[in-house]
Amino acid sequence: MHIKIGTRGSQLALWQANFTKDKLEKLKHTTEIIIIETQGDKTQQWNTSFDKIEGKGFFTKELEEALLNGTIDVAVHSLKDLPTEQPEGLIIAGVSERENPSDCLIIKEDSVDKSLKFSLKQNAIVGTSSARRKSQLLAFRPDITVTDLRGNVPTRIQKLQTEQLDAIMLASAGIERLKPNLMDFHVEELNPNEFIPAPAQGVIAWQVAENSYDLIDIFESICDVDVLINVNLERRLLNTLEGGCQMPIGIYCTSEVNDKERKDFYLTCSYANAWNEQPIQIALKATNTASLPDKITKQIKNLIPQSVFISRDKLETNDFLAQWLENLKFDVECKSLIERKKLTIKQLPKTDWIFFSNVYATQFFFMQKPDIGKTKIGCMNKEVSKIIRKEGYSSEFIGQNADIKLIGKQFAACVGTGTVLIPIERDSTRMFQWQFAHPQNVFDLPIFASVPQGYQIKNAPSVLVFIDLANLTAHLATNKILPNQKIIVVGVDISKMLYKLKIPLDQYYHVPNSVDIEVFRAILSII
């Protein structure tokens, strides 16, 4: 069968068209590529924001018209560019496997500051015309300035070199497909579970006429069904939110098989009415996805600010969690219910490794400026690794998930028969240490102690956030948990305590890591 492939003329669009061509020719079909200019291509001003272009589908409309009049047989799109509602007579016959869905920052070397979020220096100027990227970037880094930047990937990279910009934002998929020369820049890939990508980002869609039955069979045979299920869920949510390319909406779906051999779907959404407003972020999990988009839409549209207590002192800068909630008009009280006191290092045992399990142990350890020589360093997560990096050291092992037992087993395998020193809170549990096959090689170093302050929480907050077991224990000594209060807990130990107190499961939400964005989503998801 001879198949005419319609595409835009940009380098990335042509890569996608040739990717499609290769797949079809492996199936013994002949092909030709036909380039069609779209409204988005005709808008040449590099600093024109997408939200200033009228209508939806400004990168797809002309391709769809060519499909309907028979000029081409299949239109190849970035699925994130396609409106959620198909024109009459057209369907999406299949989708490709998903390339890296994340966004990335391309940063000039002299604008890098690895001690700050996303490695961007203070007051950086970032080029992007995406309302979604602006919205989330400013939520994390309100100090930066965003400026409109349009054009294909090479054009944007060239503008970074010639204009007054410190960084630009691009989709990682485009970078990985085109492989431009970025030797002169620092590339910071953003975690898609934190910085939410556009719905279906990284996925190619094949659009055909609905009566082209032979073509439908062909593209169904090369369609990635697992990707199709996930991106359809993302696009269903986009449709229920009535969002388009101009709206600051990020949606990302992942899935994994649970212990009952059924799939759990994790759907996360970042939503704002305008790019310069605080985004609402909701994350929900479900096995049955039928009502998942409607549930998230309902929570976003019906969000009512409430009172929240967070068991930590408000930081003067970069306290994302409290600031995000206050931006949404929540009444926030921040107060640590304990005082953490340093325990002096009297003698530092010589070991092959030092493992840092939490932020406080790390801070109190380095506060005393111990001489660790060339001892190898491991740590629980990226949050801890950043503190270690600020102290001038690097971590040879960094935990990559929220399961303390699993990280313990992985680190124990890395250490083998080597010796390990673990700075800890006095009287803390030893769940991590229990994962080692040679416990005689593991040494605890009590580095701080938690002392309750006897603080009485004002009024009765709707939501209580406990960031560690010590704060929950201190709260229970002077306060009660009321039946109508929602509880967010960080860490396995706290969940066990609530279970022992017979707190109903629907009253609390377990967040595995002490990460602001996860707690923020949990608060907005549970109320």
PDB file of N, CA, C and O in Angstrom, residues 103 105 115-123 126 132-146 169 190-197 268 270 275 277-281 317-321 323-324 327 386 515-521:
ATOM      1  N   ASP A 103       9.930  17.896  31.047  1.00  0.00           N
ATOM      2  CA  ASP A 103      10.457  19.157  30.531  1.00  0.00           C
ATOM      3  C   ASP A 103      11.907  19.285  30.983  1.00  0.00           C
ATOM      4  O   ASP A 103      12.344  18.631  31.946  1.00  0.00           O
ATOM      5  N   LEU A 105      15.268  22.313  31.434  1.00  0.00           N
ATOM      6  CA  LEU A 105      15.802  23.668  31.359  1.00  0.00           C
ATOM      7  C   LEU A 105      17.167  23.607  30.693  1.00  0.00           C
ATOM      8  O   LEU A 105      18.023  22.815  31.100  1.00  0.00           O
ATOM      9  N   SER A 115      22.701  25.155  44.090  1.00  0.00           N
ATOM     10  CA  SER A 115      22.148  25.194  45.446  1.00  0.00           C
ATOM     11  C   SER A 115      20.678  25.633  45.440  1.00  0.00           C
ATOM     12  O   SER A 115      19.994  25.516  46.456  1.00  0.00           O
ATOM     13  N   LEU A 116      20.190  26.147  44.290  1.00  0.00           N
ATOM     14  CA  LEU A 116      18.815  26.622  44.192  1.00  0.00           C
ATOM     15  C   LEU A 116      17.972  25.665  43.349  1.00  0.00           C
ATOM     16  O   LEU A 116      18.498  24.880  42.561  1.00  0.00           O
ATOM     17  N   LYS A 117      16.660  25.736  43.536  1.00  0.00           N
ATOM     18  CA  LYS A 117      15.736  24.853  42.842  1.00  0.00           C
ATOM     19  C   LYS A 117      15.931  24.926  41.330  1.00  0.00           C
ATOM     20  O   LYS A 117      16.022  26.026  40.761  1.00  0.00           O
ATOM     21  N   PHE A 118      16.019  23.804  40.691  1.00  0.00           N
ATOM     22  CA  PHE A 118      16.193  23.644  39.245  1.00  0.00           C
ATOM     23  C   PHE A 118      17.551  24.161  38.760  1.00  0.00           C
ATOM     24  O   PHE A 118      17.751  24.361  37.562  1.00  0.00           O
ATOM     25  N   SER A 119      18.470  24.417  39.688  1.00  0.00           N
ATOM     26  CA  SER A 119      19.841  24.865  39.357  1.00  0.00           C
ATOM     27  C   SER A 119      19.885  26.209  38.648  1.00  0.00           C
ATOM     28  O   SER A 119      20.863  26.537  37.971  1.00  0.00           O
ATOM     29  N   LEU A 120      18.843  27.016  38.807  1.00  0.00           N
ATOM     30  CA  LEU A 120      18.792  28.355  38.208  1.00  0.00           C
ATOM     31  C   LEU A 120      19.258  29.406  39.207  1.00  0.00           C
ATOM     32  O   LEU A 120      18.822  29.403  40.362  1.00  0.00           O
ATOM     33  N   LYS A 121      20.083  30.327  38.749  1.00  0.00           N
ATOM     34  CA  LYS A 121      20.553  31.384  39.634  1.00  0.00           C
ATOM     35  C   LYS A 121      19.397  32.288  40.063  1.00  0.00           C
ATOM     36  O   LYS A 121      18.323  32.299  39.449  1.00  0.00           O
ATOM     37  N   GLN A 122      19.597  33.038  41.128  1.00  0.00           N
ATOM     38  CA  GLN A 122      18.593  33.964  41.624  1.00  0.00           C
ATOM     39  C   GLN A 122      18.248  35.003  40.557  1.00  0.00           C
ATOM     40  O   GLN A 122      19.118  35.508  39.841  1.00  0.00           O
ATOM     41  N   ASN A 123      16.936  35.281  40.415  1.00  0.00           N
ATOM     42  CA  ASN A 123      16.424  36.311  39.494  1.00  0.00           C
ATOM     43  C   ASN A 123      16.757  36.024  38.026  1.00  0.00           C
ATOM     44  O   ASN A 123      16.925  36.944  37.226  1.00  0.00           O
ATOM     45  N   VAL A 126      13.960  33.451  32.099  1.00  0.00           N
ATOM     46  CA  VAL A 126      13.719  32.183  31.413  1.00  0.00           C
ATOM     47  C   VAL A 126      12.752  32.403  30.256  1.00  0.00           C
ATOM     48  O   VAL A 126      11.696  33.022  30.408  1.00  0.00           O
ATOM     49  N   ARG A 132       1.563  26.716  30.830  1.00  0.00           N
ATOM     50  CA  ARG A 132       1.759  25.640  31.808  1.00  0.00           C
ATOM     51  C   ARG A 132       3.143  25.722  32.450  1.00  0.00           C
ATOM     52  O   ARG A 132       3.285  25.637  33.683  1.00  0.00           O
ATOM     53  N   ARG A 133       4.171  25.893  31.615  1.00  0.00           N
ATOM     54  CA  ARG A 133       5.533  25.966  32.146  1.00  0.00           C
ATOM     55  C   ARG A 133       5.727  27.220  32.996  1.00  0.00           C
ATOM     56  O   ARG A 133       6.362  27.178  34.048  1.00  0.00           O
ATOM     57  N   LYS A 134       5.190  28.339  32.547  1.00  0.00           N
ATOM     58  CA  LYS A 134       5.289  29.568  33.334  1.00  0.00           C
ATOM     59  C   LYS A 134       4.666  29.378  34.722  1.00  0.00           C
ATOM     60  O   LYS A 134       5.249  29.758  35.740  1.00  0.00           O
ATOM     61  N   SER A 135       3.456  28.810  34.725  1.00  0.00           N
ATOM     62  CA  SER A 135       2.701  28.647  35.965  1.00  0.00           C
ATOM     63  C   SER A 135       3.477  27.844  37.000  1.00  0.00           C
ATOM     64  O   SER A 135       3.628  28.263  38.156  1.00  0.00           O
ATOM     65  N   GLN A 136       3.996  26.684  36.588  1.00  0.00           N
ATOM     66  CA  GLN A 136       4.686  25.824  37.546  1.00  0.00           C
ATOM     67  C   GLN A 136       6.065  26.358  37.914  1.00  0.00           C
ATOM     68  O   GLN A 136       6.504  26.250  39.066  1.00  0.00           O
ATOM     69  N   LEU A 137       6.748  26.925  36.938  1.00  0.00           N
ATOM     70  CA  LEU A 137       8.081  27.470  37.196  1.00  0.00           C
ATOM     71  C   LEU A 137       8.028  28.591  38.232  1.00  0.00           C
ATOM     72  O   LEU A 137       8.829  28.642  39.179  1.00  0.00           O
ATOM     73  N   LEU A 138       7.050  29.485  38.088  1.00  0.00           N
ATOM     74  CA  LEU A 138       6.929  30.605  39.035  1.00  0.00           C
ATOM     75  C   LEU A 138       6.452  30.150  40.409  1.00  0.00           C
ATOM     76  O   LEU A 138       6.727  30.811  41.409  1.00  0.00           O
ATOM     77  N   ALA A 139       5.727  29.034  40.468  1.00  0.00           N
ATOM     78  CA  ALA A 139       5.316  28.507  41.766  1.00  0.00           C
ATOM     79  C   ALA A 139       6.530  28.079  42.582  1.00  0.00           C
ATOM     80  O   ALA A 139       6.620  28.343  43.785  1.00  0.00           O
ATOM     81  N   PHE A 140       7.481  27.419  41.924  1.00  0.00           N
ATOM     82  CA  PHE A 140       8.693  26.986  42.612  1.00  0.00           C
ATOM     83  C   PHE A 140       9.711  28.104  42.772  1.00  0.00           C
ATOM     84  O   PHE A 140      10.433  28.143  43.771  1.00  0.00           O
ATOM     85  N   ARG A 141       9.769  28.990  41.780  1.00  0.00           N
ATOM     86  CA  ARG A 141      10.805  30.037  41.776  1.00  0.00           C
ATOM     87  C   ARG A 141      10.180  31.395  41.459  1.00  0.00           C
ATOM     88  O   ARG A 141      10.317  31.917  40.351  1.00  0.00           O
ATOM     89  N   PRO A 142       9.469  31.989  42.440  1.00  0.00           N
ATOM     90  CA  PRO A 142       8.821  33.285  42.182  1.00  0.00           C
ATOM     91  C   PRO A 142       9.800  34.424  41.924  1.00  0.00           C
ATOM     92  O   PRO A 142       9.394  35.497  41.477  1.00  0.00           O
ATOM     93  N   ASP A 143      11.088  34.196  42.179  1.00  0.00           N
ATOM     94  CA  ASP A 143      12.095  35.239  41.949  1.00  0.00           C
ATOM     95  C   ASP A 143      12.441  35.417  40.485  1.00  0.00           C
ATOM     96  O   ASP A 143      12.956  36.468  40.079  1.00  0.00           O
ATOM     97  N   ILE A 144      12.165  34.411  39.659  1.00  0.00           N
ATOM     98  CA  ILE A 144      12.604  34.488  38.262  1.00  0.00           C
ATOM     99  C   ILE A 144      11.639  35.341  37.426  1.00  0.00           C
ATOM    100  O   ILE A 144      10.513  35.616  37.832  1.00  0.00           O
ATOM    101  N   THR A 145      12.088  35.705  36.237  1.00  0.00           N
ATOM    102  CA  THR A 145      11.270  36.419  35.256  1.00  0.00           C
ATOM    103  C   THR A 145      11.081  35.507  34.048  1.00  0.00           C
ATOM    104  O   THR A 145      12.054  34.926  33.550  1.00  0.00           O
ATOM    105  N   VAL A 146       9.834  35.352  33.598  1.00  0.00           N
ATOM    106  CA  VAL A 146       9.586  34.567  32.383  1.00  0.00           C
ATOM    107  C   VAL A 146       9.279  35.521  31.236  1.00  0.00           C
ATOM    108  O   VAL A 146       8.598  36.527  31.410  1.00  0.00           O
ATOM    109  N   MET A 169      13.075  26.738  28.286  1.00  0.00           N
ATOM    110  CA  MET A 169      12.442  25.474  28.624  1.00  0.00           C
ATOM    111  C   MET A 169      12.018  24.752  27.355  1.00  0.00           C
ATOM    112  O   MET A 169      11.425  25.365  26.453  1.00  0.00           O
ATOM    113  N   LEU A 190      13.673  17.992  34.466  1.00  0.00           N
ATOM    114  CA  LEU A 190      12.737  18.163  35.576  1.00  0.00           C
ATOM    115  C   LEU A 190      11.901  16.896  35.744  1.00  0.00           C
ATOM    116  O   LEU A 190      11.368  16.359  34.768  1.00  0.00           O
ATOM    117  N   ASN A 191      11.786  16.446  36.964  1.00  0.00           N
ATOM    118  CA  ASN A 191      11.033  15.228  37.263  1.00  0.00           C
ATOM    119  C   ASN A 191       9.568  15.413  36.862  1.00  0.00           C
ATOM    120  O   ASN A 191       8.894  16.304  37.375  1.00  0.00           O
ATOM    121  N   PRO A 192       9.035  14.575  35.951  1.00  0.00           N
ATOM    122  CA  PRO A 192       7.650  14.768  35.499  1.00  0.00           C
ATOM    123  C   PRO A 192       6.612  14.509  36.585  1.00  0.00           C
ATOM    124  O   PRO A 192       5.462  14.919  36.448  1.00  0.00           O
ATOM    125  N   ASN A 193       7.019  13.835  37.662  1.00  0.00           N
ATOM    126  CA  ASN A 193       6.099  13.659  38.796  1.00  0.00           C
ATOM    127  C   ASN A 193       6.045  14.899  39.679  1.00  0.00           C
ATOM    128  O   ASN A 193       5.162  15.011  40.532  1.00  0.00           O
ATOM    129  N   GLU A 194       6.990  15.815  39.483  1.00  0.00           N
ATOM    130  CA  GLU A 194       7.023  17.065  40.243  1.00  0.00           C
ATOM    131  C   GLU A 194       6.585  18.235  39.362  1.00  0.00           C
ATOM    132  O   GLU A 194       5.685  18.997  39.717  1.00  0.00           O
ATOM    133  N   PHE A 195       7.243  18.370  38.210  1.00  0.00           N
ATOM    134  CA  PHE A 195       6.922  19.426  37.250  1.00  0.00           C
ATOM    135  C   PHE A 195       6.089  18.759  36.160  1.00  0.00           C
ATOM    136  O   PHE A 195       6.611  18.061  35.301  1.00  0.00           O
ATOM    137  N   ILE A 196       4.765  18.950  36.208  1.00  0.00           N
ATOM    138  CA  ILE A 196       3.841  18.126  35.433  1.00  0.00           C
ATOM    139  C   ILE A 196       3.856  18.522  33.955  1.00  0.00           C
ATOM    140  O   ILE A 196       3.631  19.679  33.600  1.00  0.00           O
ATOM    141  N   PRO A 197       4.110  17.553  33.063  1.00  0.00           N
ATOM    142  CA  PRO A 197       4.173  17.856  31.627  1.00  0.00           C
ATOM    143  C   PRO A 197       2.795  18.086  31.015  1.00  0.00           C
ATOM    144  O   PRO A 197       1.766  17.895  31.673  1.00  0.00           O
ATOM    145  N   THR A 268      -2.052  12.811  37.920  1.00  0.00           N
ATOM    146  CA  THR A 268      -1.670  14.054  38.593  1.00  0.00           C
ATOM    147  C   THR A 268      -1.978  15.228  37.685  1.00  0.00           C
ATOM    148  O   THR A 268      -1.715  15.178  36.478  1.00  0.00           O
ATOM    149  N   SER A 270      -1.889  19.647  37.356  1.00  0.00           N
ATOM    150  CA  SER A 270      -1.567  21.005  37.796  1.00  0.00           C
ATOM    151  C   SER A 270      -2.460  21.958  37.007  1.00  0.00           C
ATOM    152  O   SER A 270      -2.439  21.952  35.772  1.00  0.00           O
ATOM    153  N   TRP A 275      -1.522  31.948  33.875  1.00  0.00           N
ATOM    154  CA  TRP A 275      -0.138  31.531  34.097  1.00  0.00           C
ATOM    155  C   TRP A 275       0.500  32.183  35.314  1.00  0.00           C
ATOM    156  O   TRP A 275       1.435  31.642  35.902  1.00  0.00           O
ATOM    157  N   GLU A 277      -1.019  32.802  38.191  1.00  0.00           N
ATOM    158  CA  GLU A 277      -1.733  32.446  39.410  1.00  0.00           C
ATOM    159  C   GLU A 277      -1.169  31.160  39.996  1.00  0.00           C
ATOM    160  O   GLU A 277      -0.591  30.341  39.283  1.00  0.00           O
ATOM    161  N   GLN A 278      -1.342  30.986  41.312  1.00  0.00           N
ATOM    162  CA  GLN A 278      -0.890  29.767  41.974  1.00  0.00           C
ATOM    163  C   GLN A 278      -1.621  28.545  41.409  1.00  0.00           C
ATOM    164  O   GLN A 278      -2.845  28.476  41.433  1.00  0.00           O
ATOM    165  N   PRO A 279      -0.893  27.551  40.886  1.00  0.00           N
ATOM    166  CA  PRO A 279      -1.581  26.358  40.386  1.00  0.00           C
ATOM    167  C   PRO A 279      -2.093  25.465  41.521  1.00  0.00           C
ATOM    168  O   PRO A 279      -1.468  25.367  42.580  1.00  0.00           O
ATOM    169  N   ILE A 280      -3.235  24.859  41.279  1.00  0.00           N
ATOM    170  CA  ILE A 280      -3.772  23.824  42.153  1.00  0.00           C
ATOM    171  C   ILE A 280      -3.216  22.499  41.645  1.00  0.00           C
ATOM    172  O   ILE A 280      -3.188  22.255  40.446  1.00  0.00           O
ATOM    173  N   GLN A 281      -2.771  21.645  42.554  1.00  0.00           N
ATOM    174  CA  GLN A 281      -2.272  20.337  42.124  1.00  0.00           C
ATOM    175  C   GLN A 281      -3.003  19.232  42.884  1.00  0.00           C
ATOM    176  O   GLN A 281      -3.075  19.244  44.113  1.00  0.00           O
ATOM    177  N   THR A 317      12.635  31.844  53.738  1.00  0.00           N
ATOM    178  CA  THR A 317      12.642  31.767  52.275  1.00  0.00           C
ATOM    179  C   THR A 317      12.411  30.326  51.837  1.00  0.00           C
ATOM    180  O   THR A 317      12.680  29.378  52.568  1.00  0.00           O
ATOM    181  N   ASN A 318      11.889  30.178  50.635  1.00  0.00           N
ATOM    182  CA  ASN A 318      11.716  28.866  50.009  1.00  0.00           C
ATOM    183  C   ASN A 318      10.827  27.913  50.801  1.00  0.00           C
ATOM    184  O   ASN A 318      10.978  26.703  50.703  1.00  0.00           O
ATOM    185  N   ASP A 319       9.894  28.442  51.607  1.00  0.00           N
ATOM    186  CA  ASP A 319       8.925  27.568  52.264  1.00  0.00           C
ATOM    187  C   ASP A 319       7.766  27.383  51.290  1.00  0.00           C
ATOM    188  O   ASP A 319       6.726  28.023  51.399  1.00  0.00           O
ATOM    189  N   PHE A 320       7.975  26.509  50.315  1.00  0.00           N
ATOM    190  CA  PHE A 320       7.012  26.351  49.235  1.00  0.00           C
ATOM    191  C   PHE A 320       5.630  25.986  49.750  1.00  0.00           C
ATOM    192  O   PHE A 320       4.625  26.552  49.330  1.00  0.00           O
ATOM    193  N   LEU A 321       5.564  25.017  50.658  1.00  0.00           N
ATOM    194  CA  LEU A 321       4.278  24.476  51.076  1.00  0.00           C
ATOM    195  C   LEU A 321       3.376  25.546  51.672  1.00  0.00           C
ATOM    196  O   LEU A 321       2.231  25.723  51.239  1.00  0.00           O
ATOM    197  N   GLN A 323       3.645  28.792  51.474  1.00  0.00           N
ATOM    198  CA  GLN A 323       3.389  29.870  50.521  1.00  0.00           C
ATOM    199  C   GLN A 323       2.350  29.467  49.486  1.00  0.00           C
ATOM    200  O   GLN A 323       1.451  30.241  49.146  1.00  0.00           O
ATOM    201  N   TRP A 324       2.446  28.234  48.971  1.00  0.00           N
ATOM    202  CA  TRP A 324       1.461  27.766  47.993  1.00  0.00           C
ATOM    203  C   TRP A 324       0.059  27.784  48.582  1.00  0.00           C
ATOM    204  O   TRP A 324      -0.895  28.209  47.944  1.00  0.00           O
ATOM    205  N   ASN A 327      -1.181  31.299  49.015  1.00  0.00           N
ATOM    206  CA  ASN A 327      -1.549  31.864  47.708  1.00  0.00           C
ATOM    207  C   ASN A 327      -2.959  31.449  47.297  1.00  0.00           C
ATOM    208  O   ASN A 327      -3.629  32.151  46.540  1.00  0.00           O
ATOM    209  N   LYS A 386      21.168  17.161  48.374  1.00  0.00           N
ATOM    210  CA  LYS A 386      21.420  18.591  48.126  1.00  0.00           C
ATOM    211  C   LYS A 386      22.172  19.223  49.292  1.00  0.00           C
ATOM    212  O   LYS A 386      23.058  20.060  49.097  1.00  0.00           O
ATOM    213  N   VAL A 515       8.397  15.763  51.057  1.00  0.00           N
ATOM    214  CA  VAL A 515       8.582  16.630  49.897  1.00  0.00           C
ATOM    215  C   VAL A 515       7.387  17.580  49.828  1.00  0.00           C
ATOM    216  O   VAL A 515       6.239  17.135  49.833  1.00  0.00           O
ATOM    217  N   ASP A 516       7.650  18.866  49.749  1.00  0.00           N
ATOM    218  CA  ASP A 516       6.574  19.859  49.793  1.00  0.00           C
ATOM    219  C   ASP A 516       5.482  19.605  48.764  1.00  0.00           C
ATOM    220  O   ASP A 516       4.300  19.686  49.064  1.00  0.00           O
ATOM    221  N   ILE A 517       5.868  19.285  47.530  1.00  0.00           N
ATOM    222  CA  ILE A 517       4.871  19.147  46.471  1.00  0.00           C
ATOM    223  C   ILE A 517       3.944  17.968  46.752  1.00  0.00           C
ATOM    224  O   ILE A 517       2.744  18.027  46.486  1.00  0.00           O
ATOM    225  N   GLU A 518       4.473  16.876  47.330  1.00  0.00           N
ATOM    226  CA  GLU A 518       3.641  15.720  47.643  1.00  0.00           C
ATOM    227  C   GLU A 518       2.650  16.041  48.762  1.00  0.00           C
ATOM    228  O   GLU A 518       1.489  15.629  48.720  1.00  0.00           O
ATOM    229  N   VAL A 519       3.107  16.777  49.765  1.00  0.00           N
ATOM    230  CA  VAL A 519       2.223  17.152  50.871  1.00  0.00           C
ATOM    231  C   VAL A 519       1.150  18.130  50.380  1.00  0.00           C
ATOM    232  O   VAL A 519      -0.021  18.023  50.746  1.00  0.00           O
ATOM    233  N   PHE A 520       1.545  19.065  49.531  1.00  0.00           N
ATOM    234  CA  PHE A 520       0.611  20.037  48.959  1.00  0.00           C
ATOM    235  C   PHE A 520      -0.510  19.323  48.200  1.00  0.00           C
ATOM    236  O   PHE A 520      -1.694  19.585  48.398  1.00  0.00           O
ATOM    237  N   ARG A 521      -0.127  18.381  47.350  1.00  0.00           N
ATOM    238  CA  ARG A 521      -1.134  17.627  46.591  1.00  0.00           C
ATOM    239  C   ARG A 521      -2.015  16.810  47.527  1.00  0.00           C
ATOM    240  O   ARG A 521      -3.220  16.684  47.303  1.00  0.00           O
TER     241      ARG A 521
END
